Tab-separated table of C-alpha atoms in Angstrom:
chain	number	residue	atom	x	y	z
N	1	UNK	CA	84.192	95.434	83.300
N	2	UNK	CA	84.649	92.654	85.816
N	3	UNK	CA	82.251	93.012	89.033
N	4	UNK	CA	83.899	93.017	92.243
N	5	UNK	CA	82.584	90.032	94.367
N	6	UNK	CA	80.813	91.554	97.501
N	7	UNK	CA	82.612	90.328	100.588
N	8	UNK	CA	81.103	87.891	103.422
N	9	UNK	CA	79.224	89.492	106.109
N	10	UNK	CA	81.942	88.923	108.815
N	11	UNK	CA	84.439	90.194	106.471
N	12	UNK	CA	82.209	93.311	105.584
N	13	UNK	CA	81.652	93.799	109.414
N	14	UNK	CA	85.412	93.667	110.023
N	15	UNK	CA	86.177	96.099	107.092
N	16	UNK	CA	83.510	98.726	108.564
N	17	UNK	CA	85.417	98.268	111.995
N	18	UNK	CA	88.749	98.841	110.313
N	19	UNK	CA	87.762	101.866	108.942
N	20	UNK	CA	86.496	103.429	111.831
N	21	UNK	CA	89.618	102.436	113.878
N	22	UNK	CA	91.925	103.865	111.144
N	23	UNK	CA	89.803	107.119	111.154
N	24	UNK	CA	90.275	107.335	115.012
N	25	UNK	CA	94.108	107.268	114.411
N	26	UNK	CA	94.444	103.681	115.212
N	27	UNK	CA	96.020	102.640	111.677
N	28	UNK	CA	99.119	100.243	112.596
N	29	UNK	CA	99.126	96.959	110.977
N	30	UNK	CA	100.259	94.907	113.650
N	31	UNK	CA	97.987	96.648	116.381
N	32	UNK	CA	94.768	95.997	113.876
N	33	UNK	CA	95.845	92.554	113.386
N	34	UNK	CA	95.657	91.753	117.020
N	35	UNK	CA	92.708	94.009	117.966
N	36	UNK	CA	90.552	91.790	115.206
N	37	UNK	CA	92.488	88.204	115.848
N	38	UNK	CA	93.323	87.837	112.343
N	39	UNK	CA	96.792	87.978	110.449
N	40	UNK	CA	98.658	91.014	109.317
N	41	UNK	CA	98.072	89.623	105.591
N	42	UNK	CA	94.331	89.929	105.992
N	43	UNK	CA	94.708	93.166	107.448
N	44	UNK	CA	96.762	94.370	104.476
N	45	UNK	CA	94.243	92.650	102.070
N	46	UNK	CA	91.575	94.580	103.676
N	47	UNK	CA	93.462	97.768	103.685
N	48	UNK	CA	93.988	97.552	99.872
N	49	UNK	CA	90.178	96.969	99.429
N	50	UNK	CA	89.287	99.952	101.787
N	51	UNK	CA	91.798	102.137	99.671
N	52	UNK	CA	90.530	101.099	96.464
N	53	UNK	CA	87.197	102.017	97.485
N	54	UNK	CA	88.524	105.457	98.731
N	55	UNK	CA	87.692	104.974	102.579
N	56	UNK	CA	91.443	104.901	103.784
N	57	UNK	CA	94.768	105.858	102.343
N	58	UNK	CA	97.457	102.965	102.761
N	59	UNK	CA	100.850	104.038	104.675
N	60	UNK	CA	104.053	102.197	105.484
N	61	UNK	CA	103.126	100.029	107.973
N	62	UNK	CA	99.546	100.997	108.114
N	63	UNK	CA	96.677	103.237	107.176
N	64	UNK	CA	95.208	106.726	107.656
N	65	UNK	CA	91.699	108.019	107.100
N	66	UNK	CA	90.552	109.126	103.729
N	67	UNK	CA	92.553	110.642	101.047
N	68	UNK	CA	95.540	112.147	102.212
N	69	UNK	CA	98.811	113.534	101.290
N	70	UNK	CA	101.640	110.988	102.429
N	71	UNK	CA	105.008	111.859	103.862
N	72	UNK	CA	107.617	111.496	101.573
N	73	UNK	CA	109.260	108.522	103.520
N	74	UNK	CA	105.742	106.578	102.907
N	75	UNK	CA	105.666	107.329	99.262
N	76	UNK	CA	109.346	106.084	98.786
N	77	UNK	CA	108.311	102.692	100.170
N	78	UNK	CA	105.601	102.016	97.818
N	79	UNK	CA	105.937	100.658	94.186
N	80	UNK	CA	109.792	100.511	94.651
N	81	UNK	CA	110.275	98.172	91.488
N	82	UNK	CA	107.961	100.143	89.389
N	83	UNK	CA	109.419	103.468	90.313
N	84	UNK	CA	112.749	102.157	89.631
N	85	UNK	CA	111.787	100.671	86.362
N	86	UNK	CA	110.541	104.187	85.203
N	87	UNK	CA	113.373	105.923	86.728
N	88	UNK	CA	115.817	103.567	84.457
N	89	UNK	CA	114.058	104.534	81.496
N	90	UNK	CA	113.998	108.287	82.105
N	91	UNK	CA	117.662	107.987	82.773
N	92	UNK	CA	118.499	106.830	79.561
N	93	UNK	CA	116.974	109.711	77.981
N	94	UNK	CA	119.316	112.243	79.590
N	95	UNK	CA	122.521	113.043	77.495
N	96	UNK	CA	125.562	114.476	78.203
N	97	UNK	CA	125.386	118.147	78.127
N	98	UNK	CA	121.766	118.166	78.960
N	99	UNK	CA	120.016	120.510	81.376
N	100	UNK	CA	117.611	118.592	83.346
N	101	UNK	CA	114.805	119.936	85.161
N	102	UNK	CA	113.356	117.488	88.418
N	103	UNK	CA	109.880	117.930	90.064
N	104	UNK	CA	109.725	117.102	93.798
N	105	UNK	CA	108.679	113.306	94.125
N	106	UNK	CA	109.771	109.920	94.952
N	107	UNK	CA	110.188	108.687	91.646
N	108	UNK	CA	112.201	111.743	90.206
N	109	UNK	CA	114.255	111.318	93.491
N	110	UNK	CA	114.866	107.642	92.196
N	111	UNK	CA	115.888	109.229	88.821
N	112	UNK	CA	118.133	111.673	90.648
N	113	UNK	CA	120.003	108.592	92.017
N	114	UNK	CA	120.450	107.251	88.833
N	115	UNK	CA	122.091	110.849	87.473
N	116	UNK	CA	124.395	111.281	90.336
N	117	UNK	CA	127.147	109.547	88.776
N	118	UNK	CA	127.010	111.323	85.377
N	119	UNK	CA	129.406	113.764	84.173
N	120	UNK	CA	128.536	117.080	82.143
N	121	UNK	CA	124.832	117.426	82.848
N	122	UNK	CA	122.752	120.235	84.875
N	123	UNK	CA	120.216	119.267	86.934
N	124	UNK	CA	117.581	121.754	88.445
N	125	UNK	CA	115.840	120.331	91.256
N	126	UNK	CA	112.775	121.272	93.155
N	127	UNK	CA	112.768	118.437	95.791
N	128	UNK	CA	114.553	118.334	99.122
N	129	UNK	CA	115.451	114.334	98.431
N	130	UNK	CA	116.700	114.893	94.662
N	131	UNK	CA	118.912	117.928	96.416
N	132	UNK	CA	120.428	115.478	98.875
N	133	UNK	CA	121.059	113.222	96.545
N	134	UNK	CA	122.944	115.051	93.968
N	135	UNK	CA	124.678	117.821	96.100
N	136	UNK	CA	127.968	115.685	96.365
N	137	UNK	CA	127.770	114.404	92.718
N	138	UNK	CA	131.057	115.899	91.320
N	139	UNK	CA	129.804	115.772	87.632
N	140	UNK	CA	126.463	117.250	87.965
N	141	UNK	CA	126.235	121.041	88.069
N	142	UNK	CA	123.189	121.133	90.788
N	143	UNK	CA	120.911	124.400	90.682
N	144	UNK	CA	118.294	124.249	93.607
N	145	UNK	CA	114.974	126.243	93.079
N	146	UNK	CA	114.476	128.800	95.617
N	147	UNK	CA	111.084	129.284	97.451
N	148	UNK	CA	108.941	127.553	100.181
N	149	UNK	CA	109.699	124.118	101.150
N	150	UNK	CA	106.172	122.427	101.522
N	151	UNK	CA	105.592	119.492	103.899
N	152	UNK	CA	104.936	116.731	103.681
N	153	UNK	CA	105.986	116.381	100.213
N	154	UNK	CA	109.116	118.249	100.872
N	155	UNK	CA	109.201	120.247	97.613
N	156	UNK	CA	110.081	123.865	96.837
N	157	UNK	CA	106.952	125.831	95.618
N	158	UNK	CA	105.460	129.589	95.584
N	159	UNK	CA	106.326	132.316	93.290
N	160	UNK	CA	110.024	132.649	93.650
N	161	UNK	CA	110.535	129.124	92.230
N	162	UNK	CA	107.937	129.816	89.306
N	163	UNK	CA	110.073	133.217	88.605
N	164	UNK	CA	113.302	131.362	88.736
N	165	UNK	CA	111.752	129.067	85.883
N	166	UNK	CA	111.500	132.167	83.441
N	167	UNK	CA	115.253	132.324	83.023
N	168	UNK	CA	115.876	128.444	82.617
N	169	UNK	CA	115.394	126.546	79.394
N	170	UNK	CA	115.783	123.014	80.372
N	171	UNK	CA	116.376	120.366	77.718
N	172	UNK	CA	114.311	117.831	79.409
N	173	UNK	CA	111.546	118.008	81.998
N	174	UNK	CA	110.329	115.192	84.369
N	175	UNK	CA	107.450	115.657	86.254
N	176	UNK	CA	105.585	113.601	89.161
N	177	UNK	CA	102.075	113.224	89.836
N	178	UNK	CA	99.862	111.867	92.597
N	179	UNK	CA	97.069	110.967	89.859
N	180	UNK	CA	97.297	111.279	85.978
N	181	UNK	CA	93.764	111.567	84.000
N	182	UNK	CA	92.653	113.123	80.822
N	183	UNK	CA	92.003	116.336	82.731
N	184	UNK	CA	95.814	116.478	83.817
N	185	UNK	CA	98.022	115.990	86.652
N	186	UNK	CA	96.200	115.442	90.298
N	187	UNK	CA	98.090	117.582	92.802
N	188	UNK	CA	97.960	118.178	96.609
N	189	UNK	CA	97.708	122.203	96.513
N	190	UNK	CA	97.237	125.056	94.099
N	191	UNK	CA	100.950	126.000	94.658
N	192	UNK	CA	102.049	122.653	93.448
N	193	UNK	CA	99.602	122.466	90.247
N	194	UNK	CA	100.718	125.848	89.247
N	195	UNK	CA	104.421	125.388	89.561
N	196	UNK	CA	104.258	121.930	87.471
N	197	UNK	CA	102.354	123.910	84.974
N	198	UNK	CA	105.362	126.381	84.851
N	199	UNK	CA	107.779	123.399	84.905
N	200	UNK	CA	105.622	121.657	81.982
N	201	UNK	CA	106.185	124.422	79.816
N	202	UNK	CA	109.680	125.251	80.548
N	203	UNK	CA	111.874	122.797	78.616
N	204	UNK	CA	111.887	121.370	75.199
N	205	UNK	CA	110.706	118.039	76.047
N	206	UNK	CA	108.544	116.917	78.973
N	207	UNK	CA	108.235	113.707	80.723
N	208	UNK	CA	105.445	112.343	83.336
N	209	UNK	CA	106.978	109.813	85.723
N	210	UNK	CA	103.990	107.695	87.232
N	211	UNK	CA	103.467	104.157	88.056
N	212	UNK	CA	100.473	102.220	87.267
N	213	UNK	CA	98.369	102.918	90.317
N	214	UNK	CA	98.485	106.662	89.464
N	215	UNK	CA	96.643	106.062	86.256
N	216	UNK	CA	93.104	107.471	86.620
N	217	UNK	CA	93.795	108.290	90.216
N	218	UNK	CA	91.979	111.661	91.340
N	219	UNK	CA	93.053	111.872	95.211
N	220	UNK	CA	93.086	115.502	95.349
N	221	UNK	CA	91.128	118.674	93.884
N	222	UNK	CA	94.082	120.433	92.137
N	223	UNK	CA	95.030	120.036	88.550
N	224	UNK	CA	97.984	120.803	86.158
N	225	UNK	CA	96.556	120.952	82.530
N	226	UNK	CA	98.586	118.709	80.399
N	227	UNK	CA	98.405	121.162	77.659
N	228	UNK	CA	101.197	120.760	75.735
N	229	UNK	CA	103.056	117.513	74.180
N	230	UNK	CA	104.477	115.391	76.848
N	231	UNK	CA	105.384	111.532	77.069
N	232	UNK	CA	104.120	109.586	80.212
N	233	UNK	CA	106.888	106.918	81.527
N	234	UNK	CA	104.750	104.366	83.115
N	235	UNK	CA	105.598	100.706	84.424
N	236	UNK	CA	104.435	97.811	82.399
N	237	UNK	CA	101.491	96.972	84.517
N	238	UNK	CA	99.510	99.819	83.465
N	239	UNK	CA	96.504	98.658	81.277
N	240	UNK	CA	96.152	99.642	77.598
N	241	UNK	CA	92.485	100.771	78.391
N	242	UNK	CA	93.541	102.953	81.152
N	243	UNK	CA	96.277	104.806	79.218
N	244	UNK	CA	93.797	105.470	76.235
N	245	UNK	CA	91.831	108.264	77.401
N	246	UNK	CA	95.208	109.904	78.443
N	247	UNK	CA	96.757	112.989	75.993
N	248	UNK	CA	100.393	112.480	74.930
N	249	UNK	CA	102.488	109.486	74.460
N	250	UNK	CA	103.164	106.543	76.647
N	251	UNK	CA	106.525	105.084	77.280
N	252	UNK	CA	106.230	101.851	78.731
N	253	UNK	CA	109.031	100.790	81.407
N	254	UNK	CA	109.702	96.933	81.851
N	255	UNK	CA	110.859	95.511	85.054
N	256	UNK	CA	113.972	96.966	86.119
N	257	UNK	CA	115.905	93.644	84.868
N	258	UNK	CA	114.812	94.337	81.464
N	259	UNK	CA	115.340	98.366	80.931
N	260	UNK	CA	117.435	97.952	78.281
N	261	UNK	CA	114.671	97.420	75.756
N	262	UNK	CA	111.845	100.020	76.808
N	263	UNK	CA	108.768	99.420	75.224
N	264	UNK	CA	106.806	102.321	73.315
N	265	UNK	CA	103.100	102.741	72.692
N	266	UNK	CA	102.510	105.981	70.680
N	267	UNK	CA	99.211	107.803	70.778
N	268	UNK	CA	98.031	110.609	68.890
N	269	UNK	CA	98.170	114.219	70.508
N	270	UNK	CA	95.068	115.936	71.494
C-alpha cells in the first residue's frame, strides 16, 4: 500500500480550519476560497483529501460536515461519466419483453433515461427521478412501487413497497448503493436496507450499479447482505484489488464512448 504524504504545516492548518468552517455550515467553495485567500482548485483539492479521511462530505459546489446522505441533485452531479458508462452497459442487458425492477438512485435514473425510448418492456420503479423520466415513455409499461417517499434520496420505502414485490417477478433487478463491501450494500436507513434485500431476491437476475468510489465505502450503519448470486457493474477505474474481496461477479463498464465492448472479470461465488 502506498503511504500518503503528510501535508505541510500551512496546508494542515488550513485543512483543520476548513473542517471547522464546513462543520459550522460554511461549505461553499467560492466563499472558502475567499476566506482563506487561495484558489478554488486548492479548496477542491483540500476538500477531496478531507473527504477521503472521513472528516467531511463533498457536495455540488461545496461540502458538509461528516458522512451525510446527499440530496439526489448533488448525487446526480457527481461521477457523471462513470455513471453514464455503467448505465450504458446495464441498458444493453435489457431485452424486449423484460420486466425490469429499478431501485432509487442517480445511476439507476441514468439507466431509466436510456430505457425511455425502448418498446415492449415493463419497468417497476422505486425512485421519483426514474418515474418522472419514464412516465411519458410510450413504449414502456411503467409500474410504480407504492409507499412512503423518503428524503433526501427521493425513493419509495416501507412495508407497502415490500409487500408489492411479493406479486412481481422481474426478469432483471438493478440496485444502487452508497457503498459496496464484502458485507453487502451500505444504506442510509434500515428501511432502505430491507427494501433492497427484498429487491435482491425478487428477480431472476440481479445487478448492482456502483461507480468505483463506492467500492469499499461504508458511510452509513445499515446493510443489505448480498446473499444471492448477483453481478456488480462498475466503471473501469475500479481497482482489481478492491474488487477481489467482493462476492459475486464484476462487469467492468468502459468509458461511455467504448460501451459496445464491455469487459468482464468473473469471480467465484461465495
